[in-house]
Amino acid sequence: MRACARGLCERKDQGRRIVSVLIGRDPEHRLIENLLNDARNGASAALVIRGEAGIGKTAVLEQVGRESGMTTLRTTGVESEHDLPFAGLEQLFRPVHNLVEHLPHPQAAALRSAFGLSSNRVEDRLLVGLATLSLLAEAADDAPLLCLVDDLQWLDGPSAQALLFAARRLGAEGVVMLFAVRDDPADWLETPGVPQLTLAPLAESAARKVLTTRRGAALSQAAQQQLLQEAMGNPLALLELPVPDAANAPATGIEAAFRARVLRLPDETRRARSTSRLRRSSRRSSPAGRSGHSRKLTSSSRIFRPRATPTSSSSGPFSGS
Ligand SMILES: Nc1ncnc2c1ncn2[C@@H]1O[C@H](COP(=O)(O)OP(=O)(O)O)[C@@H](O)[C@H]1O
Ligand SMILES: [Mg+2]
């Protein structure tokens, strides 16, 4: 079984490509693809994907989740559950609760307590961190495992702490942990010891393709140009900014304010609002509001590897045999 988890029975997946429906994110997908292929050979990795609201973090995670072909555990930080200890971890591990019994007793007790499965209160964060690492290893016993943690900035603190603790100590479990976190100074979340990839704005050619493929070819050249300038390579803005009204071109700042408002919305809310509804409502307000401040578009997302590599065990506590 363990040999299988170490990649011997997954070789047919070697070199598996992520077929992306996203525009302009091939380098990012290649990078993640390599992590997944390494996991099929038994190696583990973690990556924090940073970026402003609307830049495509969730879209990248969803794409990888669809294409990996790997067993996948998921959790998403939700603002309203930010103060509920272990809500995020419980969501992640819900499909593998039954494996908790395979953990060393103190770790199992700590997790059961955290998940409200036992009346014994064990409040030991170190044990929960260790148990998180052990449970990931256990869940990856038969086949490589993918963990997707979206909106880390809104995950409850104890869950984020346990997951990052585990991420820093991954070794040879065959686990890939991908975190997405909003790169917002107001919500800045430190993730020391875990490599980071910052999603850059889409390059101009990719941004243009998003406009033409997702918003129809009916946009005039002038409207396209204005949207490209205002969106500054942000896919959400490209998709949701109102079509500029050429007849009333002077800037009023309304669209810029609208954009800022949309980008601040929680992701669930944004998804719930249909593009057409946004367009309708924006048509009622006066158009324009061209910010005019185009920044240089670049598609080169940055990867940052922390210098201080975390202590990593070459195998998880349950990696024997
Ligand atoms: N590279 C891309 N190509 C096409 N559409 C994209 C791309 N990146 C993101 N999108 C779309 O833009 C919107 C915002 O992306 P999302 O992943 O929710 O952003 P974030 O999670 O960073 O806030 C979504 O509708 C998503 O499908
Ligand atoms: Mg998101």
Short mmCIF file of C-alpha atoms and ligand atoms in Angstrom, two decimals:
data_model
loop_
_atom_site.label_atom_id
_atom_site.label_comp_id
_atom_site.label_asym_id
_atom_site.label_seq_id
_atom_site.Cartn_x
_atom_site.Cartn_y
_atom_site.Cartn_z
CA MET A 1 0.00 0.00 0.00
CA ARG A 2 2.68 2.39 1.08
CA ALA A 3 4.65 1.64 -2.09
CA CYS A 4 1.57 2.71 -3.98
CA ALA A 5 1.49 5.98 -2.10
CA ARG A 6 5.12 6.48 -2.95
CA GLY A 7 4.24 6.63 -6.63
CA LEU A 8 4.85 3.10 -7.85
CA CYS A 9 1.24 2.60 -8.83
CA GLU A 10 0.73 6.19 -9.96
CA ARG A 11 3.37 6.24 -12.67
CA LYS A 12 0.75 6.40 -15.37
CA ASP A 13 -0.02 9.88 -14.03
CA GLN A 14 3.57 11.04 -14.38
CA GLY A 15 3.80 14.12 -16.53
CA ARG A 16 0.08 14.67 -16.31
CA ARG A 17 -0.68 18.17 -17.59
CA ILE A 18 -3.13 20.58 -16.11
CA VAL A 19 -5.39 21.48 -18.99
CA SER A 20 -6.20 25.05 -18.13
CA VAL A 21 -9.30 26.91 -19.09
CA LEU A 22 -7.71 29.93 -17.47
CA ILE A 23 -6.07 32.47 -19.69
CA GLY A 24 -2.44 33.43 -19.17
CA ARG A 25 -1.72 31.19 -16.19
CA ASP A 26 0.34 28.47 -17.88
CA PRO A 27 3.59 29.17 -15.95
CA GLU A 28 1.73 28.92 -12.64
CA HIS A 29 0.07 25.69 -13.69
CA ARG A 30 3.40 24.20 -14.83
CA LEU A 31 4.88 25.00 -11.44
CA ILE A 32 2.01 23.34 -9.59
CA GLU A 33 2.03 20.43 -12.02
CA ASN A 34 5.64 19.75 -11.01
CA LEU A 35 4.65 19.69 -7.34
CA LEU A 36 1.87 17.21 -8.13
CA ASN A 37 4.22 15.00 -10.11
CA ASP A 38 6.71 15.04 -7.25
CA ALA A 39 3.90 14.02 -4.90
CA ARG A 40 3.17 11.06 -7.18
CA ASN A 41 6.75 10.03 -6.48
CA GLY A 42 6.26 10.37 -2.76
CA ALA A 43 7.60 13.88 -2.18
CA SER A 44 5.56 16.56 -0.46
CA ALA A 45 5.32 20.29 -0.99
CA ALA A 46 3.40 23.33 0.12
CA LEU A 47 2.82 26.59 -1.70
CA VAL A 48 1.11 29.80 -0.66
CA ILE A 49 -0.51 31.57 -3.61
CA ARG A 50 -0.85 35.27 -2.92
CA GLY A 51 -2.57 37.99 -4.86
CA GLU A 52 -5.04 40.82 -4.77
CA ALA A 53 -8.77 40.18 -4.82
CA GLY A 54 -10.00 39.02 -8.20
CA ILE A 55 -6.55 38.11 -9.55
CA GLY A 56 -7.52 34.43 -9.92
CA LYS A 57 -6.37 32.57 -6.80
CA THR A 58 -9.59 30.61 -6.36
CA ALA A 59 -9.72 29.95 -10.09
CA VAL A 60 -6.21 28.45 -10.00
CA LEU A 61 -7.06 26.25 -7.02
CA GLU A 62 -10.29 25.09 -8.65
CA GLN A 63 -8.52 24.32 -11.88
CA VAL A 64 -5.85 22.28 -10.11
CA GLY A 65 -8.51 20.50 -8.07
CA ARG A 66 -10.39 19.54 -11.25
CA GLU A 67 -7.34 18.43 -13.17
CA SER A 68 -5.08 16.76 -10.62
CA GLY A 69 -6.85 13.41 -10.57
CA MET A 70 -5.66 13.15 -6.97
CA THR A 71 -7.61 12.58 -3.79
CA THR A 72 -8.43 16.12 -2.71
CA LEU A 73 -9.35 17.66 0.62
CA ARG A 74 -10.67 21.21 0.63
CA THR A 75 -11.41 23.99 3.02
CA THR A 76 -12.19 27.66 2.59
CA GLY A 77 -11.88 30.45 5.11
CA VAL A 78 -15.16 32.22 5.71
CA GLU A 79 -15.29 35.59 7.43
CA SER A 80 -18.26 34.63 9.57
CA GLU A 81 -16.38 31.58 10.92
CA HIS A 82 -13.12 33.37 11.54
CA ASP A 83 -13.69 33.28 15.30
CA LEU A 84 -14.70 29.61 15.48
CA PRO A 85 -11.62 27.63 16.48
CA PHE A 86 -10.90 24.67 14.18
CA ALA A 87 -13.91 25.28 11.90
CA GLY A 88 -11.60 25.28 8.86
CA LEU A 89 -9.60 22.23 9.90
CA GLU A 90 -12.77 20.30 10.62
CA GLN A 91 -14.06 21.10 7.14
CA LEU A 92 -10.80 19.95 5.56
CA PHE A 93 -10.67 16.66 7.44
CA ARG A 94 -14.37 15.81 7.43
CA PRO A 95 -13.96 13.16 4.67
CA VAL A 96 -11.20 11.44 6.64
CA HIS A 97 -12.51 11.62 10.21
CA ASN A 98 -12.44 7.83 10.32
CA LEU A 99 -8.64 7.87 10.01
CA VAL A 100 -8.19 9.76 13.28
CA GLU A 101 -8.24 6.45 15.13
CA HIS A 102 -4.97 5.50 13.42
CA LEU A 103 -3.10 8.40 15.04
CA PRO A 104 -1.10 8.10 18.25
CA HIS A 105 -3.51 8.40 21.14
CA PRO A 106 -2.56 11.93 22.35
CA GLN A 107 -2.83 13.32 18.82
CA ALA A 108 -6.14 11.56 18.18
CA ALA A 109 -7.49 12.91 21.46
CA ALA A 110 -6.41 16.45 20.57
CA LEU A 111 -8.14 16.27 17.16
CA ARG A 112 -11.30 14.71 18.55
CA SER A 113 -11.45 17.50 21.08
CA ALA A 114 -10.88 20.15 18.39
CA PHE A 115 -13.63 18.65 16.22
CA GLY A 116 -16.12 18.33 19.08
CA LEU A 117 -16.08 14.54 18.87
CA SER A 118 -15.15 14.07 22.49
CA SER A 119 -16.08 15.68 25.78
CA ASN A 120 -12.44 15.51 26.91
CA ARG A 121 -11.01 18.97 26.39
CA VAL A 122 -7.44 18.76 25.12
CA GLU A 123 -6.20 22.24 24.44
CA ASP A 124 -2.73 21.63 23.14
CA ARG A 125 -1.99 23.44 19.88
CA LEU A 126 1.27 21.54 19.36
CA LEU A 127 -0.60 18.25 19.50
CA VAL A 128 -3.17 19.53 17.01
CA GLY A 129 -0.36 20.61 14.67
CA LEU A 130 1.33 17.23 14.93
CA ALA A 131 -1.99 15.46 14.51
CA THR A 132 -2.68 17.51 11.38
CA LEU A 133 0.61 16.37 9.87
CA SER A 134 -0.06 12.77 10.90
CA LEU A 135 -3.58 12.77 9.50
CA LEU A 136 -2.38 14.18 6.18
CA ALA A 137 0.22 11.40 6.02
CA GLU A 138 -2.42 8.85 6.91
CA ALA A 139 -4.80 10.15 4.24
CA ALA A 140 -1.97 9.95 1.70
CA ASP A 141 -1.20 6.38 2.64
CA ASP A 142 -2.77 4.78 -0.43
CA ALA A 143 -2.36 7.54 -2.98
CA PRO A 144 -0.98 11.07 -3.18
CA LEU A 145 -3.10 13.73 -1.57
CA LEU A 146 -3.94 17.29 -2.58
CA CYS A 147 -5.06 19.82 0.04
CA LEU A 148 -6.64 23.05 -1.14
CA VAL A 149 -7.02 25.83 1.40
CA ASP A 150 -8.72 28.89 -0.05
CA ASP A 151 -9.07 32.32 1.56
CA LEU A 152 -6.53 31.53 4.23
CA GLN A 153 -6.86 35.14 5.46
CA TRP A 154 -10.35 34.28 6.75
CA LEU A 155 -9.63 30.85 8.16
CA ASP A 156 -9.90 30.69 11.94
CA GLY A 157 -6.52 31.20 13.61
CA PRO A 158 -6.08 27.75 15.21
CA SER A 159 -6.80 25.99 11.89
CA ALA A 160 -4.44 28.24 9.96
CA GLN A 161 -1.78 27.69 12.58
CA ALA A 162 -2.13 23.89 12.48
CA LEU A 163 -2.12 23.76 8.68
CA LEU A 164 0.91 26.02 8.31
CA PHE A 165 2.67 24.04 11.05
CA ALA A 166 2.08 20.88 9.02
CA ALA A 167 3.04 22.61 5.75
CA ARG A 168 6.43 23.55 7.19
CA ARG A 169 7.14 19.97 8.24
CA LEU A 170 6.05 18.02 5.17
CA GLY A 171 8.57 15.46 4.07
CA ALA A 172 7.92 12.30 2.09
CA GLU A 173 4.20 11.77 2.58
CA GLY A 174 3.12 12.43 -1.01
CA VAL A 175 1.07 15.48 0.01
CA VAL A 176 0.69 18.80 -1.79
CA MET A 177 -0.81 21.67 0.19
CA LEU A 178 -1.88 24.74 -1.76
CA PHE A 179 -3.00 27.82 0.13
CA ALA A 180 -4.59 30.90 -1.42
CA VAL A 181 -4.39 34.13 0.53
CA ARG A 182 -5.45 37.66 -0.27
CA ASP A 183 -2.53 40.00 -0.57
CA ASP A 184 -4.16 42.83 1.25
CA PRO A 185 -2.21 45.05 3.65
CA ALA A 186 -5.32 45.25 5.85
CA ASP A 187 -5.51 41.45 6.19
CA TRP A 188 -1.82 40.66 5.76
CA LEU A 189 -1.10 37.14 6.93
CA GLU A 190 2.42 35.94 7.51
CA THR A 191 3.19 32.44 6.25
CA PRO A 192 6.85 32.02 7.17
CA GLY A 193 8.69 28.93 6.04
CA VAL A 194 6.36 28.12 3.15
CA PRO A 195 7.27 28.96 -0.48
CA GLN A 196 5.08 31.67 -1.98
CA LEU A 197 3.86 32.47 -5.44
CA THR A 198 2.41 35.90 -6.08
CA LEU A 199 -0.08 35.98 -8.93
CA ALA A 200 0.77 38.94 -11.13
CA PRO A 201 -1.79 40.86 -13.18
CA LEU A 202 -2.51 39.24 -16.54
CA ALA A 203 -0.28 40.39 -19.38
CA GLU A 204 -2.02 42.68 -21.85
CA SER A 205 -2.44 39.95 -24.49
CA ALA A 206 -4.03 37.60 -21.93
CA ALA A 207 -6.22 40.37 -20.55
CA ARG A 208 -7.41 41.17 -24.08
CA LYS A 209 -8.22 37.50 -24.62
CA VAL A 210 -10.29 37.42 -21.40
CA LEU A 211 -12.27 40.38 -22.73
CA THR A 212 -12.86 38.96 -26.17
CA THR A 213 -13.60 35.40 -25.11
CA ARG A 214 -15.64 36.13 -22.01
CA ARG A 215 -17.37 39.37 -22.87
CA GLY A 216 -18.02 38.86 -26.54
CA ALA A 217 -16.42 40.36 -29.57
CA ALA A 218 -19.04 43.12 -29.64
CA LEU A 219 -16.92 45.45 -27.56
CA SER A 220 -15.63 48.34 -29.60
CA GLN A 221 -11.87 48.85 -29.79
CA ALA A 222 -12.19 51.97 -27.67
CA ALA A 223 -14.27 50.18 -25.02
CA GLN A 224 -11.77 47.32 -24.95
CA GLN A 225 -8.91 49.72 -24.52
CA GLN A 226 -10.61 51.49 -21.64
CA LEU A 227 -11.50 48.26 -19.89
CA LEU A 228 -7.93 47.03 -20.29
CA GLN A 229 -6.65 50.23 -18.74
CA GLU A 230 -9.06 50.22 -15.84
CA ALA A 231 -8.80 46.53 -15.05
CA MET A 232 -5.01 46.61 -14.92
CA GLY A 233 -4.77 42.89 -15.63
CA ASN A 234 -7.21 41.88 -12.89
CA PRO A 235 -9.51 39.14 -14.33
CA LEU A 236 -12.41 39.98 -12.04
CA ALA A 237 -12.31 43.60 -13.09
CA LEU A 238 -12.03 42.55 -16.74
CA LEU A 239 -15.16 40.44 -16.36
CA GLU A 240 -17.25 42.72 -14.20
CA LEU A 241 -16.44 46.32 -14.96
CA PRO A 242 -19.30 47.98 -16.82
CA VAL A 243 -18.89 48.45 -20.54
CA PRO A 244 -17.69 52.01 -21.00
CA ASP A 245 -20.19 54.30 -22.65
CA ALA A 246 -18.30 56.09 -25.37
CA ALA A 247 -20.88 58.88 -25.51
CA ASN A 248 -20.21 59.87 -21.92
CA ALA A 249 -16.53 59.25 -21.69
CA PRO A 250 -15.41 61.90 -19.18
CA ALA A 251 -14.15 60.49 -15.94
CA THR A 252 -16.32 60.73 -12.86
CA GLY A 253 -14.69 58.09 -10.70
CA ILE A 254 -17.91 56.08 -10.33
CA GLU A 255 -16.56 53.01 -12.09
CA ALA A 256 -13.36 53.15 -10.13
CA ALA A 257 -15.40 53.22 -6.93
CA PHE A 258 -17.56 50.39 -8.26
CA ARG A 259 -14.49 48.33 -9.01
CA ALA A 260 -13.04 48.90 -5.60
CA ARG A 261 -16.36 47.87 -4.05
CA VAL A 262 -16.60 44.67 -6.06
CA LEU A 263 -13.04 43.71 -5.18
CA ARG A 264 -13.70 44.12 -1.48
CA LEU A 265 -16.70 41.80 -1.49
CA PRO A 266 -16.27 38.35 0.01
CA ASP A 267 -15.76 35.80 -2.73
CA GLU A 268 -19.07 34.01 -2.10
CA THR A 269 -20.94 37.27 -2.53
CA ARG A 270 -19.07 38.12 -5.67
CA ARG A 271 -19.84 34.76 -7.21
CA ALA A 272 -23.50 35.14 -6.34
CA ARG A 273 -23.79 38.42 -8.19
CA SER A 274 -24.26 37.75 -11.84
CA THR A 275 -22.32 39.79 -14.31
CA SER A 276 -25.49 40.81 -16.05
CA ARG A 277 -26.94 42.19 -12.85
CA LEU A 278 -23.84 44.21 -12.24
CA ARG A 279 -23.89 45.52 -15.77
CA ARG A 280 -27.56 46.44 -15.45
CA SER A 281 -27.05 48.32 -12.24
CA SER A 282 -24.02 50.10 -13.52
CA ARG A 283 -25.84 51.23 -16.65
CA ARG A 284 -28.27 53.06 -14.40
CA SER A 285 -25.47 55.02 -12.82
CA SER A 286 -23.54 57.52 -14.80
CA PRO A 287 -20.74 55.95 -16.81
CA ALA A 288 -17.08 56.61 -17.17
CA GLY A 289 -14.95 57.13 -14.12
CA ARG A 290 -11.88 56.16 -16.01
CA SER A 291 -9.07 55.94 -13.61
CA GLY A 292 -6.54 56.62 -16.33
CA HIS A 293 -3.75 55.28 -14.16
CA SER A 294 -2.70 52.28 -16.16
CA ARG A 295 0.06 50.32 -14.60
CA LYS A 296 2.49 48.25 -16.54
CA LEU A 297 0.95 44.87 -17.25
CA THR A 298 3.14 41.93 -16.58
CA SER A 299 2.38 38.26 -16.47
CA SER A 300 5.43 37.22 -14.50
CA SER A 301 4.11 35.90 -11.24
CA ARG A 302 6.80 35.84 -8.59
CA ILE A 303 7.79 32.84 -6.57
CA PHE A 304 9.51 33.38 -3.30
CA ARG A 305 11.17 30.61 -1.37
CA PRO A 306 11.87 31.32 2.25
CA ARG A 307 15.54 31.07 3.06
CA ALA A 308 14.98 29.37 6.35
CA THR A 309 13.82 25.95 5.22
CA PRO A 310 11.67 24.39 7.87
CA THR A 311 12.66 21.30 9.68
CA SER A 312 11.17 18.52 7.68
CA SER A 313 11.11 14.95 8.61
CA SER A 314 11.93 12.62 5.75
CA SER A 315 8.84 10.65 6.57
CA GLY A 316 5.71 11.24 8.53
CA PRO A 317 5.05 9.45 11.78
CA PHE A 318 2.91 6.93 9.92
CA SER A 319 5.10 6.29 6.96
CA GLY A 320 6.47 2.97 7.97
CA SER A 321 6.30 -0.23 6.00
N1 LIG B 1 -6.67 33.61 -15.88
C1 LIG B 1 -8.01 33.76 -15.94
N2 LIG B 1 -8.66 33.63 -17.11
C2 LIG B 1 -10.00 33.79 -17.17
N3 LIG B 1 -10.78 34.08 -16.11
C3 LIG B 1 -10.19 34.20 -14.92
C4 LIG B 1 -8.77 34.05 -14.77
N4 LIG B 1 -8.46 34.23 -13.48
C5 LIG B 1 -9.61 34.47 -12.84
N5 LIG B 1 -10.64 34.45 -13.70
C6 LIG B 1 -12.04 34.74 -13.35
O1 LIG B 1 -12.02 35.96 -12.62
C7 LIG B 1 -12.92 35.92 -11.54
C8 LIG B 1 -12.17 36.20 -10.24
O2 LIG B 1 -11.26 35.15 -10.00
P1 LIG B 1 -11.07 34.52 -8.55
O3 LIG B 1 -10.32 33.27 -8.72
O4 LIG B 1 -12.37 34.44 -7.82
O5 LIG B 1 -10.15 35.63 -7.84
P2 LIG B 1 -9.56 35.63 -6.37
O6 LIG B 1 -9.81 34.29 -5.77
O7 LIG B 1 -8.11 35.93 -6.54
O8 LIG B 1 -10.27 36.73 -5.65
C9 LIG B 1 -13.57 34.55 -11.57
O9 LIG B 1 -14.80 34.67 -12.29
C10 LIG B 1 -12.59 33.71 -12.38
O10 LIG B 1 -13.22 32.64 -13.05
MG MG B 2 -10.87 33.74 -4.08
#
